[in-house]
Amino acid sequence: MSERQTRSSRHLQPSQNKKLDKLLNVLIGIVVILIIIVATFVFKWQDDAGKTEKDEPIQEQKNDKEDVKEEPSKEKNNDGTAQKETEEEPTDETQTSEQDATIETTSDNPIVDKVVTNKSWKPTPTTQTGQHVSSYDDKSVDWAEKVAAVTTATGIEKDNMIIWRLQNNGGANSAIATVSTNDKTQMYRVSMEWVDNEGWLPVKLEQLNTLNGAY
């Protein structure tokens, strides 16, 4: 009886070993599949992370390009403004031309430091029409235009000017004005002539060293 059982157990042992081998193979297969799935997931995650990192520099690069494009436009505007300011400022040629037009001479009169004439002086625009009549009424238009001619020659504005004498200079269309600044640091005598339909034109500027005997 025992001999039969021994033979039976020996017969069943290979069968059990085969089942264990199959089970191990199945488990190994499952483990391999899990490894593949995990590895695939890891690689995919790394690829996504790499793409994200690559996208960010591209965006920054685009922003940098936009900034670079905007800056030249500002420089262009600045250049345009600078060009406009340059156009408004007197050029060296204009200043040189005005200096060339100015002639300074001396005078035998001891109260006159120098005599100045300038070819660039122009008549003060007039609003008067018809026959011109010279006026020495300080409320008249003609008087105001004479004072404007004095400002043109001396550079002294009306609110900083003392008019010591404004009178006829030997003819209906000529006049002479003796003026100074309010502080009397600048003193002048201005001769002017009337130009029909244009206005009073300064023709001579005398720089004085005193007002005594000037008018």
Short mmCIF file of C-alpha atoms in Angstrom, two decimals, residues 27-209:
data_model
loop_
_atom_site.label_atom_id
_atom_site.label_comp_id
_atom_site.label_asym_id
_atom_site.label_seq_id
_atom_site.Cartn_x
_atom_site.Cartn_y
_atom_site.Cartn_z
CA LEU A 27 3.94 36.72 -12.63
CA ILE A 28 7.15 37.53 -14.46
CA GLY A 29 5.11 38.61 -17.50
CA ILE A 30 2.94 40.84 -15.34
CA VAL A 31 6.02 42.39 -13.72
CA VAL A 32 7.59 43.00 -17.15
CA ILE A 33 4.40 44.65 -18.41
CA LEU A 34 4.25 46.87 -15.29
CA ILE A 35 7.89 47.82 -15.80
CA ILE A 36 7.18 48.74 -19.43
CA ILE A 37 4.13 50.81 -18.42
CA VAL A 38 6.05 52.63 -15.69
CA ALA A 39 9.04 53.23 -17.96
CA THR A 40 6.74 54.55 -20.69
CA PHE A 41 5.05 56.89 -18.23
CA VAL A 42 8.41 58.15 -16.92
CA PHE A 43 9.77 58.79 -20.42
CA LYS A 44 6.62 60.56 -21.46
CA TRP A 45 6.72 62.75 -18.36
CA GLN A 46 10.34 63.66 -19.04
CA ASP A 47 9.51 64.52 -22.65
CA ASP A 48 6.64 66.77 -21.55
CA ALA A 49 8.88 68.48 -19.00
CA GLY A 50 11.56 69.00 -21.65
CA LYS A 51 9.06 70.53 -24.06
CA THR A 52 7.82 72.90 -21.37
CA GLU A 53 11.36 74.07 -20.66
CA LYS A 54 11.99 74.58 -24.36
CA ASP A 55 8.78 76.57 -24.81
CA GLU A 56 9.66 79.06 -22.07
CA PRO A 57 12.93 80.35 -23.64
CA ILE A 58 11.16 80.69 -26.97
CA GLN A 59 8.52 82.89 -25.36
CA GLU A 60 11.21 84.93 -23.64
CA GLN A 61 13.06 85.25 -26.91
CA LYS A 62 9.92 86.54 -28.58
CA ASN A 63 9.44 89.09 -25.82
CA ASP A 64 13.06 90.19 -26.21
CA LYS A 65 12.53 90.67 -29.93
CA GLU A 66 9.43 92.74 -29.29
CA ASP A 67 11.37 94.93 -26.83
CA VAL A 68 14.14 95.40 -29.35
CA LYS A 69 11.63 96.37 -32.01
CA GLU A 70 10.00 98.95 -29.75
CA GLU A 71 13.24 100.68 -28.73
CA PRO A 72 14.27 101.87 -32.22
CA SER A 73 10.84 103.49 -32.61
CA LYS A 74 11.51 105.54 -29.47
CA GLU A 75 14.94 106.45 -30.75
CA LYS A 76 13.37 107.44 -34.02
CA ASN A 77 10.92 109.70 -32.20
CA ASN A 78 13.75 111.20 -30.21
CA ASP A 79 15.70 111.78 -33.40
CA GLY A 80 12.66 113.46 -34.92
CA THR A 81 12.29 115.72 -31.89
CA ALA A 82 15.98 116.56 -31.94
CA GLN A 83 15.76 117.35 -35.64
CA LYS A 84 12.79 119.63 -35.04
CA GLU A 85 14.65 121.46 -32.25
CA THR A 86 17.67 121.81 -34.52
CA GLU A 87 15.52 123.32 -37.24
CA GLU A 88 14.07 125.85 -34.81
CA GLU A 89 17.46 126.99 -33.54
CA PRO A 90 19.31 129.62 -35.56
CA THR A 91 22.00 128.06 -37.69
CA ASP A 92 25.62 129.15 -37.54
CA GLU A 93 25.29 130.38 -41.12
CA THR A 94 22.36 132.64 -40.17
CA GLN A 95 24.23 134.06 -37.20
CA THR A 96 27.33 134.60 -39.32
CA SER A 97 25.23 136.31 -41.98
CA GLU A 98 23.75 138.69 -39.41
CA GLN A 99 27.19 139.45 -38.01
CA ASP A 100 28.50 140.15 -41.51
CA ALA A 101 25.58 142.56 -42.06
CA THR A 102 26.47 144.52 -38.91
CA ILE A 103 28.92 147.41 -39.34
CA GLU A 104 30.43 149.20 -36.36
CA THR A 105 32.24 152.52 -36.60
CA THR A 106 33.52 155.15 -34.19
CA SER A 107 32.15 158.65 -33.74
CA ASP A 108 33.65 162.08 -33.16
CA ASN A 109 30.90 162.75 -30.61
CA PRO A 110 32.42 162.12 -27.14
CA ILE A 111 29.15 160.77 -25.70
CA VAL A 112 28.94 158.08 -28.42
CA ASP A 113 30.97 154.90 -27.86
CA LYS A 114 30.18 153.40 -31.25
CA VAL A 115 27.84 153.64 -34.21
CA VAL A 116 26.12 150.50 -35.51
CA THR A 117 24.32 149.90 -38.80
CA ASN A 118 22.82 146.60 -39.88
CA LYS A 119 21.69 145.67 -43.39
CA SER A 120 19.48 142.92 -41.97
CA TRP A 121 17.21 145.39 -40.19
CA LYS A 122 13.74 145.43 -41.70
CA PRO A 123 10.87 147.92 -41.38
CA THR A 124 8.52 147.28 -38.45
CA PRO A 125 5.28 146.01 -40.06
CA THR A 126 2.70 148.79 -40.06
CA THR A 127 -1.07 148.70 -39.77
CA GLN A 128 -1.38 152.26 -41.11
CA THR A 129 -2.97 152.85 -44.51
CA GLY A 130 -3.30 155.84 -46.81
CA GLN A 131 -1.16 158.94 -46.53
CA HIS A 132 1.33 158.56 -43.70
CA VAL A 133 1.46 161.27 -41.06
CA SER A 134 4.23 161.03 -38.46
CA SER A 135 2.84 161.36 -34.93
CA TYR A 136 4.54 162.02 -31.59
CA ASP A 137 1.46 161.37 -29.51
CA ASP A 138 2.40 158.51 -27.20
CA LYS A 139 -1.15 157.09 -27.56
CA SER A 140 -1.00 156.88 -31.36
CA VAL A 141 -0.34 153.87 -33.59
CA ASP A 142 2.56 155.68 -35.27
CA TRP A 143 4.26 156.24 -31.91
CA ALA A 144 3.88 152.54 -30.98
CA GLU A 145 5.41 151.53 -34.31
CA LYS A 146 8.36 153.87 -33.73
CA VAL A 147 8.94 152.24 -30.32
CA ALA A 148 8.79 148.80 -31.98
CA ALA A 149 11.50 149.93 -34.41
CA VAL A 150 13.63 151.01 -31.43
CA THR A 151 13.21 147.54 -29.87
CA THR A 152 14.33 145.96 -33.16
CA ALA A 153 17.56 147.97 -33.16
CA THR A 154 18.42 147.89 -29.45
CA GLY A 155 16.90 144.62 -28.26
CA ILE A 156 15.31 146.45 -25.31
CA GLU A 157 11.71 145.42 -24.70
CA LYS A 158 9.08 148.09 -24.12
CA ASP A 159 8.52 147.19 -20.44
CA ASN A 160 12.27 147.62 -19.78
CA MET A 161 12.64 150.83 -21.77
CA ILE A 162 12.77 154.49 -20.75
CA ILE A 163 12.09 156.83 -23.67
CA TRP A 164 13.92 160.04 -22.88
CA ARG A 165 13.10 161.73 -26.17
CA LEU A 166 11.37 160.71 -29.40
CA GLN A 167 11.31 163.49 -31.95
CA ASN A 168 11.51 164.56 -35.56
CA ASN A 169 14.94 164.10 -37.12
CA GLY A 170 14.83 166.78 -39.80
CA GLY A 171 11.96 165.51 -41.97
CA ALA A 172 8.38 164.22 -41.88
CA ASN A 173 9.54 160.69 -42.62
CA SER A 174 12.49 160.53 -40.22
CA ALA A 175 12.68 160.33 -36.44
CA ILE A 176 15.24 159.85 -33.67
CA ALA A 177 14.76 158.28 -30.23
CA THR A 178 16.95 158.48 -27.13
CA VAL A 179 16.32 155.52 -24.83
CA SER A 180 17.82 153.42 -22.05
CA THR A 181 17.06 150.35 -20.00
CA ASN A 182 15.25 150.92 -16.70
CA ASP A 183 18.52 150.57 -14.78
CA LYS A 184 20.31 152.88 -17.27
CA THR A 185 23.09 150.37 -17.89
CA GLN A 186 22.35 150.51 -21.63
CA MET A 187 21.81 153.84 -23.41
CA TYR A 188 21.12 154.33 -27.12
CA ARG A 189 20.09 156.79 -29.76
CA VAL A 190 18.17 155.28 -32.69
CA SER A 191 17.65 156.99 -36.04
CA MET A 192 14.83 155.66 -38.22
CA GLU A 193 13.09 156.38 -41.55
CA TRP A 194 9.59 155.72 -42.81
CA VAL A 195 9.21 153.28 -45.72
CA ASP A 196 5.87 153.67 -47.52
CA ASN A 197 3.45 150.78 -47.00
CA GLU A 198 6.06 148.95 -44.88
CA GLY A 199 6.77 150.88 -41.68
CA TRP A 200 9.56 152.49 -39.68
CA LEU A 201 13.05 151.21 -40.52
CA PRO A 202 16.00 151.61 -38.11
CA VAL A 203 18.96 153.03 -40.02
CA LYS A 204 21.48 153.88 -37.28
CA LEU A 205 22.14 152.87 -33.67
CA GLU A 206 24.42 154.95 -31.45
CA GLN A 207 25.62 153.40 -28.21
CA LEU A 208 25.92 156.17 -25.61
CA ASN A 209 28.09 156.45 -22.52
#
